CSV table of C-alpha atoms in Angstrom, one decimal:
chain,number,residue,atom,x,y,z
A,1,MET,CA,-75.0,67.6,108.0
A,2,LYS,CA,-75.1,63.9,109.7
A,3,THR,CA,-71.6,63.3,108.3
A,4,LEU,CA,-70.3,66.5,109.8
A,5,LEU,CA,-71.9,65.8,113.3
A,6,ARG,CA,-70.5,62.4,113.2
A,7,THR,CA,-67.1,63.7,112.4
A,8,ARG,CA,-67.3,66.3,115.2
A,9,THR,CA,-68.5,63.6,117.6
A,10,ALA,CA,-65.6,61.3,116.7
A,11,THR,CA,-63.1,64.0,117.0
A,12,ILE,CA,-64.4,65.0,120.5
A,13,LEU,CA,-64.4,61.3,121.6
A,14,SER,CA,-60.9,60.9,120.3
A,15,ALA,CA,-59.6,63.9,122.1
A,16,GLY,CA,-61.3,62.8,125.3
A,17,ALA,CA,-59.7,59.2,124.9
A,18,ILE,CA,-56.3,60.6,124.4
A,19,GLY,CA,-56.7,63.0,127.3
A,20,LEU,CA,-57.7,60.1,129.7
A,21,LEU,CA,-54.6,58.1,128.5
A,22,ALA,CA,-52.3,61.1,129.2
A,23,LEU,CA,-53.8,61.4,132.7
A,24,SER,CA,-53.4,57.7,133.2
A,25,GLY,CA,-49.8,57.9,132.2
A,26,CYS,CA,-49.3,60.8,134.5
A,27,GLY,CA,-50.6,58.8,137.5
A,28,MET,CA,-48.2,55.8,136.6
A,29,ASP,CA,-45.2,58.3,136.4
A,30,SER,CA,-46.1,60.3,139.6
A,31,GLY,CA,-43.7,58.2,141.8
A,32,SER,CA,-40.7,59.1,139.7
A,33,GLY,CA,-41.2,62.9,139.4
A,34,GLY,CA,-44.7,64.5,139.6
A,35,GLU,CA,-43.8,67.9,138.2
A,36,GLU,CA,-42.4,66.5,135.0
A,37,SER,CA,-45.4,64.2,134.5
A,38,GLY,CA,-47.7,67.0,135.1
A,39,SER,CA,-45.9,69.0,132.4
A,40,GLU,CA,-46.2,66.2,129.9
A,41,SER,CA,-49.9,65.7,130.7
A,42,GLY,CA,-50.7,69.5,129.9
A,43,SER,CA,-48.8,69.0,126.5
A,44,SER,CA,-50.7,65.9,125.7
A,45,GLU,CA,-54.2,67.4,126.3
A,46,SER,CA,-53.5,70.4,124.1
A,47,GLN,CA,-52.4,68.6,121.0
A,48,PRO,CA,-55.7,66.7,120.2
A,49,ALA,CA,-57.7,69.8,120.6
A,50,ASP,CA,-55.5,71.8,118.0
A,51,SER,CA,-55.5,68.6,115.7
A,52,GLY,CA,-59.4,68.5,115.8
A,53,GLU,CA,-59.8,72.1,115.0
A,54,SER,CA,-57.4,71.8,111.9
A,55,GLU,CA,-59.3,68.6,110.6
A,56,MET,CA,-62.9,69.7,110.8
A,57,PRO,CA,-62.8,72.2,107.8
A,58,ASP,CA,-61.6,69.6,105.6
A,59,GLU,CA,-64.7,67.5,106.4
A,60,SER,CA,-67.1,70.3,105.6
A,61,GLY,CA,-67.1,70.1,101.8
A,62,ASP,CA,-70.1,70.4,99.5
A,63,SER,CA,-72.4,68.1,101.3
A,64,SER,CA,-75.4,68.8,99.0
A,65,MET,CA,-73.4,67.4,96.1
A,66,ALA,CA,-71.9,64.3,98.2
A,67,ASP,CA,-75.2,63.3,99.6
A,68,SER,CA,-77.1,63.4,96.1
A,69,ASP,CA,-77.5,61.0,93.3
A,70,LEU,CA,-76.2,63.5,90.8
A,71,VAL,CA,-74.0,62.1,87.8
A,72,GLY,CA,-72.3,63.8,85.0
A,73,LYS,CA,-69.4,66.0,84.1
A,74,GLY,CA,-71.7,69.1,84.0
A,75,CYS,CA,-73.3,68.6,87.6
A,76,SER,CA,-70.5,70.5,89.5
A,77,ALA,CA,-70.5,73.5,87.1
A,78,TYR,CA,-74.4,73.7,87.2
A,79,ALA,CA,-74.5,73.6,91.0
A,80,GLU,CA,-71.7,76.3,91.2
A,81,ALA,CA,-73.4,78.5,88.7
A,82,ASN,CA,-76.9,78.0,90.4
A,83,PRO,CA,-76.2,77.7,94.0
A,84,ASP,CA,-79.8,78.6,95.3
A,85,GLY,CA,-83.0,79.7,94.1
A,86,ALA,CA,-85.7,77.9,92.1
A,87,GLY,CA,-83.2,77.0,89.4
A,88,SER,CA,-80.7,75.2,91.9
A,89,VAL,CA,-80.6,71.5,92.3
A,90,GLU,CA,-82.4,71.9,95.5
A,91,GLY,CA,-84.8,74.3,94.3
A,92,MET,CA,-85.9,72.1,91.4
A,93,GLY,CA,-86.8,69.4,93.9
A,94,GLN,CA,-89.6,71.6,95.2
A,95,ASP,CA,-91.5,71.8,92.0
A,96,PRO,CA,-93.0,69.4,89.4
A,97,VAL,CA,-90.9,68.8,86.5
A,98,ALA,CA,-92.4,71.2,83.9
A,99,THR,CA,-92.3,74.0,86.3
A,100,ALA,CA,-88.8,73.0,87.6
A,101,ALA,CA,-87.4,73.0,83.9
A,102,SER,CA,-88.8,76.4,83.4
A,103,ASN,CA,-86.5,77.7,86.3
A,104,ASN,CA,-83.5,75.8,84.8
A,105,PRO,CA,-81.5,78.3,82.6
A,106,MET,CA,-80.2,75.4,80.5
A,107,LEU,CA,-83.6,74.3,79.4
A,108,THR,CA,-85.2,77.4,78.0
A,109,THR,CA,-85.8,76.0,74.6
A,110,LEU,CA,-87.2,72.7,76.0
A,111,THR,CA,-89.5,74.7,78.2
A,112,LYS,CA,-90.8,76.7,75.3
A,113,ALA,CA,-91.4,73.4,73.3
A,114,VAL,CA,-93.5,71.7,76.0
A,115,SER,CA,-95.3,74.9,77.1
A,116,GLY,CA,-97.1,75.8,73.8
A,117,LYS,CA,-94.7,78.7,73.0
A,118,LEU,CA,-93.2,77.0,70.0
A,119,ASN,CA,-96.4,75.6,68.8
A,120,PRO,CA,-99.7,76.6,70.5
A,121,ASP,CA,-101.2,73.2,69.8
A,122,VAL,CA,-98.4,71.4,71.9
A,123,ASP,CA,-98.8,72.2,75.5
A,124,LEU,CA,-97.6,69.2,77.7
A,125,VAL,CA,-97.1,71.0,81.0
A,126,ASP,CA,-100.1,69.4,82.9
A,127,THR,CA,-99.3,66.1,81.5
A,128,LEU,CA,-95.7,66.3,82.8
A,129,ASN,CA,-96.6,67.7,86.0
A,130,GLY,CA,-99.5,65.3,86.6
A,131,ASP,CA,-97.7,61.9,87.1
A,132,GLU,CA,-94.2,60.4,87.8
A,133,PHE,CA,-91.7,60.5,85.0
A,134,THR,CA,-88.0,60.1,83.9
A,135,VAL,CA,-87.4,63.1,81.6
A,136,ILE,CA,-84.5,63.2,79.2
A,137,ALA,CA,-83.9,66.8,78.8
A,138,PRO,CA,-82.0,68.3,75.9
A,139,VAL,CA,-80.1,71.4,77.0
A,140,ASP,CA,-80.2,74.7,75.0
A,141,ASP,CA,-77.1,74.0,73.1
A,142,ALA,CA,-78.5,70.6,71.9
A,143,PHE,CA,-81.3,72.5,70.2
A,144,ALA,CA,-78.9,75.0,68.9
A,145,ASP,CA,-77.1,72.2,67.0
A,146,VAL,CA,-80.4,71.3,65.1
A,147,PRO,CA,-80.3,73.1,61.7
A,148,LYS,CA,-82.8,76.1,62.0
A,149,ASP,CA,-84.9,75.0,59.0
A,150,ASP,CA,-85.3,71.6,60.7
A,151,LEU,CA,-86.2,73.0,63.9
A,152,ASP,CA,-88.6,75.6,62.4
A,153,ALA,CA,-90.3,72.8,60.4
A,154,LEU,CA,-90.6,70.7,63.6
A,155,ALA,CA,-92.1,73.5,65.4
A,156,LYS,CA,-94.8,73.9,62.8
A,157,ASP,CA,-95.7,70.3,62.8
A,158,SER,CA,-97.6,69.7,66.1
A,159,ASP,CA,-97.8,65.8,65.6
A,160,GLN,CA,-94.1,65.5,65.0
A,161,LEU,CA,-93.2,67.9,67.7
A,162,THR,CA,-95.3,66.0,70.1
A,163,LYS,CA,-93.8,62.8,69.0
A,164,VAL,CA,-90.2,64.2,69.5
A,165,LEU,CA,-91.1,65.6,73.0
A,166,THR,CA,-92.7,62.5,74.2
A,167,TYR,CA,-89.8,60.3,73.1
A,168,HIS,CA,-87.8,62.0,75.7
A,169,VAL,CA,-90.1,60.9,78.6
A,170,ILE,CA,-90.2,57.5,80.3
A,171,PRO,CA,-93.1,56.6,82.6
A,172,GLY,CA,-92.0,56.2,86.2
A,173,GLN,CA,-88.8,57.5,87.8
A,174,LEU,CA,-85.4,55.7,87.1
A,175,SER,CA,-82.4,56.6,89.3
A,176,PRO,CA,-78.8,56.6,87.7
A,177,ASP,CA,-78.1,53.0,88.9
A,178,GLU,CA,-81.3,51.5,87.3
A,179,ILE,CA,-81.7,53.5,84.0
A,180,ALA,CA,-79.4,51.5,81.8
A,181,GLY,CA,-81.3,49.3,79.2
A,182,GLU,CA,-84.1,49.9,76.8
A,183,HIS,CA,-87.2,51.6,78.0
A,184,GLU,CA,-90.6,52.4,76.3
A,185,THR,CA,-91.3,56.0,76.2
A,186,VAL,CA,-94.6,57.9,76.4
A,187,GLU,CA,-94.3,58.3,72.6
A,188,GLY,CA,-94.4,54.4,72.3
A,189,SER,CA,-91.1,53.4,71.0
A,190,LYS,CA,-88.0,52.5,73.0
A,191,VAL,CA,-85.0,54.6,73.9
A,192,LYS,CA,-81.7,52.8,74.5
A,193,ILE,CA,-79.6,53.9,77.5
A,194,SER,CA,-76.1,52.5,77.7
A,195,GLY,CA,-73.0,53.0,79.8
A,196,GLU,CA,-72.8,54.2,83.4
A,197,GLY,CA,-71.9,57.2,85.3
A,198,GLU,CA,-70.8,60.3,83.4
A,199,ASP,CA,-70.3,58.0,80.2
A,200,MET,CA,-74.1,57.2,80.0
A,201,LYS,CA,-75.6,57.6,76.5
A,202,PHE,CA,-79.2,58.1,75.6
A,203,ASP,CA,-79.3,56.7,72.2
A,204,ASP,CA,-76.5,58.8,70.8
A,205,ALA,CA,-76.9,61.8,73.2
A,206,GLY,CA,-74.4,62.3,75.8
A,207,LEU,CA,-75.0,62.9,79.5
A,208,VAL,CA,-74.5,66.5,80.8
A,209,CYS,CA,-76.1,66.0,84.3
A,210,GLY,CA,-78.5,63.4,85.5
A,211,GLY,CA,-80.3,62.2,88.5
A,212,VAL,CA,-81.7,65.7,89.2
A,213,LYS,CA,-84.9,65.2,91.3
A,214,THR,CA,-88.0,67.3,90.9
A,215,ALA,CA,-91.3,66.8,92.9
A,216,ASN,CA,-92.5,64.1,90.4
A,217,ALA,CA,-89.5,63.2,88.2
A,218,THR,CA,-85.9,62.4,87.7
A,219,VAL,CA,-84.2,64.5,85.0
A,220,TYR,CA,-81.3,63.7,82.9
A,221,MET,CA,-79.8,66.7,80.9
A,222,VAL,CA,-78.4,65.7,77.7
A,223,ASP,CA,-76.3,67.2,74.9
A,224,ALA,CA,-78.5,66.2,71.7
A,225,VAL,CA,-82.0,66.0,70.7
A,226,MET,CA,-83.2,62.5,70.3
A,227,MET,CA,-85.4,61.4,67.4
A,228,PRO,CA,-88.0,58.5,67.6
A,229,LYS,CA,-87.1,55.6,65.3
A,230,LYS,CA,-90.7,55.5,63.8
């Protein structure tokens, strides 16, 4: 919105400046034919106004995407599919991370895993909502790529499920320009984040969309479930 206001102001000032130059030129030419100069002045004043009207729509693109820190090939598609409501990028920013994830249609399996629906002994909602974190969030397709027998076994093993889930959580919030490197997770071992922009890797998992802000966390949606090294 600030960018649009600045653009409109600049257009108005530019139109005013051109109008003043046109009037100035009219005064200088008045000695050699006032009627002709007056006609030129009228045409000069009308041109910038038309030009300003045609340029302004080009400056009014998706400002919510332009002004955000989102990074990843899937961000535009997600924002287009979820333009408003609790599951939108803006809507997720209003809730703590476990709540925000539950409103995200790409994170239904992860939401079940952290909320006790896969295993009643593993409920991390209060923990995730209670402090600041960076959350690496496997999308539903990532869980679908895990063999069903392995996923079922993981769901039944509360200790291992807790380890896997907390391996996806880093204490503190890390923005896209500071997340590269090795970071100790809540699980205790370190996750390696390499690359930059849409080419970032989280261990071997690729970035779908990252830098999504919630009320207490920064979320990076990824295309694979990561496994702790110990």
